[in-house]
Amino acid sequence: TQLLEQSPQFLSIQEGENLTVYCNSSSVFSSLQWYRQEPGEGPVLLVTVVTGGEVKKLKRLTFQFGDARKDSSLHITAAQPGDTGLYLCAGAGATDSWGKLQFGAGTQVVVTP
Amino acid sequence: ETGVTQTPRHLVMGMTNKKSLKCEQHLGHNAMYWYKQSAKKPLELMFVYNFKEQTENNSVPSRFSPECPNSSHLFLHLHTLQPEDSALYLCASSQDPGTVNEKLFFGSGTQLSVL
C-alpha cells in the first residue's frame, strides 16, 4: 500500500505571507498531482509532475517533485484569500494504475485578509 | 455548465431508506469513478468504470451498488446504510485512465448524512 502523508494538516496565514505544504511517501510514484478543493466543491487539478526534480510554476504557486519521486512540495508566494482551500496530493504508482490514484488526507489552508 | 454534475447536493437518510446518487459528465470521457471523502482522511476510491464496464471494486460493502448505463452517466444506489457511511461522495471522470496524463475531473459531491 502506498501512503501519502501531507503536512501540515492545517495552516492559517495572513494575506501576503508565503507558505509551503508537503507530500511525502516511502514509495516511488510515476507521477504526482496536486488538487485544490474549495468548500462545497470537488477537487480541481492544479498540476501534474512526472520527472524527478521537476519544478512547475503556476502563477504564485510552485510545485516540486522530489529527485527520487517519493515526495513533493507546493509553495505559495504572497498568499491571497482566494488561495484558501484543501490542498490534496495524489500519486500514481504505475503506468497501468488505472484510476488508482493514492490520495493524501490534505492540508487545509486558510488565508485571512 | 460544469463538466461533471452530481445530484443531489445534500441527502439525509435513515438506515432503512433506499436512495440513489446521480452523476453525469459532459466531457466525453470514457472513465467514471466514485470516491468517498471523510473528514481528515484520504479520498477512498470505491468504483471505477471504463466504457461502461466496472474495472475496480475496492472492497466496498454491498449496501453500495453502482450502475453505469453509459459512459456519461453513473449512479450509486444506497440501501441499509450505517451512520459511518456519512461522508461526501464524489464522482469523477477522466479521458486517459492509467496514464501519466490522467486527469480527474470531479463533481461537487453529494454530502450524505445517515441517521
Short mmCIF file of C-alpha atoms in Angstrom, two decimals:
data_model
loop_
_atom_site.label_atom_id
_atom_site.label_comp_id
_atom_site.label_asym_id
_atom_site.label_seq_id
_atom_site.Cartn_x
_atom_site.Cartn_y
_atom_site.Cartn_z
CA THR A 1 0.00 0.00 0.00
CA GLN A 2 1.38 3.37 -0.99
CA LEU A 3 0.63 6.01 1.61
CA LEU A 4 0.92 9.71 1.03
CA GLU A 5 1.34 11.84 4.12
CA GLN A 6 0.64 15.52 3.88
CA SER A 7 1.89 18.13 6.31
CA PRO A 8 0.88 20.23 7.99
CA GLN A 9 -2.76 19.18 8.38
CA PHE A 10 -3.83 22.78 8.86
CA LEU A 11 -2.21 26.12 8.07
CA SER A 12 -3.56 29.58 8.79
CA ILE A 13 -1.69 32.61 7.49
CA GLN A 14 -2.19 36.28 6.73
CA GLU A 15 -2.57 37.62 3.24
CA GLY A 16 0.81 38.34 1.68
CA GLU A 17 2.71 35.64 3.56
CA ASN A 18 4.38 32.65 1.96
CA LEU A 19 3.60 29.03 2.72
CA THR A 20 4.81 25.55 1.86
CA VAL A 21 2.94 22.29 2.16
CA TYR A 22 4.46 18.85 1.82
CA CYS A 23 3.51 15.47 0.47
CA ASN A 24 5.72 12.55 1.48
CA SER A 25 5.82 8.82 0.90
CA SER A 26 8.18 5.90 1.25
CA SER A 27 7.07 4.68 -2.18
CA VAL A 28 8.08 5.82 -5.64
CA PHE A 29 5.41 7.32 -7.87
CA SER A 30 5.40 7.55 -11.64
CA SER A 31 3.58 10.88 -11.40
CA LEU A 32 2.13 13.10 -8.75
CA GLN A 33 -0.75 15.53 -8.89
CA TRP A 34 -1.90 18.44 -6.76
CA TYR A 35 -5.55 19.36 -6.41
CA ARG A 36 -7.28 22.21 -4.61
CA GLN A 37 -10.73 21.73 -3.12
CA GLU A 38 -12.82 24.71 -2.08
CA PRO A 39 -15.69 24.42 0.41
CA GLY A 40 -18.74 22.76 -1.10
CA GLU A 41 -16.90 21.78 -4.27
CA GLY A 42 -14.95 18.86 -5.66
CA PRO A 43 -11.15 18.87 -6.05
CA VAL A 44 -9.74 20.69 -9.08
CA LEU A 45 -6.47 19.59 -10.64
CA LEU A 46 -3.70 22.19 -10.41
CA VAL A 47 -0.67 20.38 -11.82
CA THR A 48 0.90 17.03 -12.66
CA VAL A 49 4.62 16.37 -12.19
CA VAL A 50 6.25 13.33 -13.74
CA THR A 51 10.03 13.77 -13.69
CA GLY A 52 12.21 13.56 -10.58
CA GLY A 53 13.42 17.02 -9.63
CA GLU A 54 10.82 18.69 -11.84
CA VAL A 55 9.67 22.18 -10.90
CA LYS A 56 6.46 23.67 -12.28
CA LYS A 57 5.11 27.14 -11.69
CA LEU A 58 1.50 28.24 -11.88
CA LYS A 59 1.41 31.99 -11.22
CA ARG A 60 2.25 32.28 -7.48
CA LEU A 61 2.28 28.51 -6.96
CA THR A 62 5.49 26.48 -7.31
CA PHE A 63 5.36 22.70 -7.37
CA GLN A 64 8.39 20.47 -6.98
CA PHE A 65 8.75 16.72 -7.41
CA GLY A 66 11.50 15.13 -5.36
CA ASP A 67 14.53 13.68 -7.14
CA ALA A 68 13.59 10.18 -6.02
CA ARG A 69 9.90 10.74 -6.96
CA LYS A 70 8.78 9.95 -3.41
CA ASP A 71 7.82 13.41 -2.27
CA SER A 72 6.55 16.75 -3.46
CA SER A 73 6.06 20.27 -2.19
CA LEU A 74 3.79 23.16 -3.02
CA HIS A 75 4.97 26.69 -2.28
CA ILE A 76 2.65 29.67 -2.47
CA THR A 77 4.15 33.14 -2.65
CA ALA A 78 2.25 36.15 -1.34
CA ALA A 79 -0.85 34.15 -0.47
CA GLN A 80 -4.26 35.64 -1.14
CA PRO A 81 -7.67 34.80 0.37
CA GLY A 82 -8.55 33.09 -2.90
CA ASP A 83 -5.85 30.51 -2.14
CA THR A 84 -7.93 29.22 0.75
CA GLY A 85 -8.83 25.57 0.32
CA LEU A 86 -7.92 21.96 0.93
CA TYR A 87 -4.77 21.01 -0.99
CA LEU A 88 -4.58 17.36 -1.92
CA CYS A 89 -1.70 15.44 -3.42
CA ALA A 90 -2.29 12.23 -5.36
CA GLY A 91 0.24 9.77 -6.69
CA ALA A 92 0.07 7.20 -9.45
CA GLY A 93 2.04 4.09 -8.61
CA ALA A 94 2.41 2.52 -12.05
CA THR A 95 1.69 3.40 -15.64
CA ASP A 96 -1.23 0.99 -15.68
CA SER A 97 -2.58 2.12 -12.34
CA TRP A 98 -5.93 2.87 -13.85
CA GLY A 99 -7.59 5.48 -11.80
CA LYS A 100 -5.95 4.07 -8.70
CA LEU A 101 -4.53 7.36 -7.63
CA GLN A 102 -3.44 7.33 -3.98
CA PHE A 103 -4.58 10.49 -2.26
CA GLY A 104 -3.19 12.17 0.82
CA ALA A 105 -5.53 13.46 3.54
CA GLY A 106 -4.86 17.03 2.53
CA THR A 107 -3.63 20.30 4.02
CA GLN A 108 -6.33 22.82 4.92
CA VAL A 109 -5.02 26.30 4.11
CA VAL A 110 -6.78 29.41 5.36
CA VAL A 111 -5.59 32.82 4.18
CA THR A 112 -7.10 35.74 6.07
CA PRO A 113 -7.18 39.31 4.74
CA GLU B 1 -22.40 24.32 -17.03
CA THR B 2 -19.92 22.28 -15.06
CA GLY B 3 -18.21 19.28 -16.65
CA VAL B 4 -19.36 16.80 -14.00
CA THR B 5 -22.74 17.26 -12.35
CA GLN B 6 -23.87 15.44 -9.23
CA THR B 7 -27.32 15.33 -7.68
CA PRO B 8 -28.49 15.74 -5.05
CA ARG B 9 -26.00 18.07 -3.37
CA HIS B 10 -27.23 17.07 0.07
CA LEU B 11 -29.00 13.93 1.27
CA VAL B 12 -30.24 12.88 4.69
CA MET B 13 -31.49 9.34 5.00
CA GLY B 14 -32.43 6.83 7.60
CA MET B 15 -30.73 3.48 7.85
CA THR B 16 -33.67 1.67 6.27
CA ASN B 17 -34.10 4.03 3.32
CA LYS B 18 -33.15 3.40 -0.29
CA LYS B 19 -31.76 6.31 -2.24
CA SER B 20 -29.63 6.88 -5.33
CA LEU B 21 -26.88 9.35 -6.17
CA LYS B 22 -26.59 10.51 -9.75
CA CYS B 23 -23.59 11.71 -11.72
CA GLU B 24 -23.45 13.00 -15.28
CA GLN B 25 -20.38 14.10 -17.21
CA HIS B 26 -20.47 16.35 -20.25
CA LEU B 27 -16.77 16.00 -21.15
CA GLY B 28 -16.88 12.98 -23.45
CA HIS B 29 -14.68 10.97 -21.09
CA ASN B 30 -14.56 7.18 -21.07
CA ALA B 31 -13.93 6.50 -17.40
CA MET B 32 -16.05 7.39 -14.36
CA TYR B 33 -15.35 6.94 -10.67
CA TRP B 34 -16.98 7.06 -7.24
CA TYR B 35 -14.89 8.29 -4.32
CA LYS B 36 -15.76 8.63 -0.64
CA GLN B 37 -14.34 11.61 1.26
CA SER B 38 -14.44 11.64 5.06
CA ALA B 39 -13.03 14.40 7.22
CA LYS B 40 -9.25 14.25 7.68
CA LYS B 41 -8.99 11.04 5.66
CA PRO B 42 -7.64 10.45 2.16
CA LEU B 43 -10.13 10.07 -0.65
CA GLU B 44 -11.19 6.44 -0.88
CA LEU B 45 -11.70 5.01 -4.35
CA MET B 46 -14.89 2.96 -4.42
CA PHE B 47 -15.65 2.03 -8.02
CA VAL B 48 -14.20 2.61 -11.48
CA TYR B 49 -15.98 2.17 -14.79
CA ASN B 50 -14.34 2.32 -18.20
CA PHE B 51 -16.54 2.23 -21.28
CA LYS B 52 -19.43 1.20 -19.00
CA GLU B 53 -17.53 -1.82 -17.67
CA GLN B 54 -16.65 -1.98 -13.99
CA THR B 55 -12.89 -2.32 -13.66
CA GLU B 56 -12.48 -1.69 -9.95
CA ASN B 57 -14.49 -2.54 -6.85
CA ASN B 58 -12.38 -1.53 -3.92
CA SER B 59 -13.88 -3.95 -1.36
CA VAL B 60 -16.95 -1.78 -0.98
CA PRO B 61 -19.83 -3.19 1.11
CA SER B 62 -22.78 -4.49 -0.88
CA ARG B 63 -25.05 -1.82 0.58
CA PHE B 64 -23.43 0.41 -2.09
CA SER B 65 -24.42 -0.65 -5.59
CA PRO B 66 -23.09 1.20 -8.64
CA GLU B 67 -24.70 1.40 -12.05
CA CYS B 68 -23.22 2.77 -15.26
CA PRO B 69 -25.78 2.67 -18.10
CA ASN B 70 -23.49 4.59 -20.49
CA SER B 71 -20.19 6.47 -20.46
CA SER B 72 -21.89 9.71 -19.45
CA HIS B 73 -23.97 8.56 -16.50
CA LEU B 74 -23.10 6.90 -13.22
CA PHE B 75 -25.33 6.04 -10.28
CA LEU B 76 -24.69 4.90 -6.75
CA HIS B 77 -27.63 3.07 -5.21
CA LEU B 78 -27.73 3.15 -1.43
CA HIS B 79 -29.55 0.67 0.80
CA THR B 80 -29.47 -0.05 4.52
CA LEU B 81 -26.62 2.34 5.19
CA GLN B 82 -24.87 2.82 8.51
CA PRO B 83 -24.11 6.12 10.28
CA GLU B 84 -20.40 5.63 9.50
CA ASP B 85 -21.28 5.87 5.81
CA SER B 86 -21.96 9.57 6.29
CA ALA B 87 -19.46 11.39 4.07
CA LEU B 88 -19.02 13.42 0.90
CA TYR B 89 -19.43 11.18 -2.14
CA LEU B 90 -17.55 12.46 -5.16
CA CYS B 91 -17.96 11.43 -8.75
CA ALA B 92 -15.13 11.94 -11.22
CA SER B 93 -14.37 11.29 -14.87
CA SER B 94 -11.20 11.05 -16.93
CA GLN B 95 -10.12 10.57 -20.51
CA ASP B 96 -6.76 8.86 -20.13
CA PRO B 97 -7.03 6.49 -17.17
CA GLY B 98 -3.86 4.71 -16.17
CA THR B 99 -1.52 7.09 -17.97
CA VAL B 100 0.71 9.90 -16.76
CA ASN B 101 -1.68 12.28 -18.50
CA GLU B 102 -4.61 11.05 -16.44
CA LYS B 103 -6.61 13.97 -15.06
CA LEU B 104 -9.60 13.52 -12.82
CA PHE B 105 -12.49 15.95 -13.18
CA PHE B 106 -14.65 15.91 -10.07
CA GLY B 107 -18.23 16.87 -9.45
CA SER B 108 -19.22 18.98 -6.46
CA GLY B 109 -20.20 15.90 -4.49
CA THR B 110 -23.21 14.71 -2.52
CA GLN B 111 -22.97 15.35 1.22
CA LEU B 112 -24.66 12.30 2.74
CA SER B 113 -25.87 12.05 6.32
CA VAL B 114 -27.16 8.72 7.61
CA LEU B 115 -29.26 8.97 10.76
#
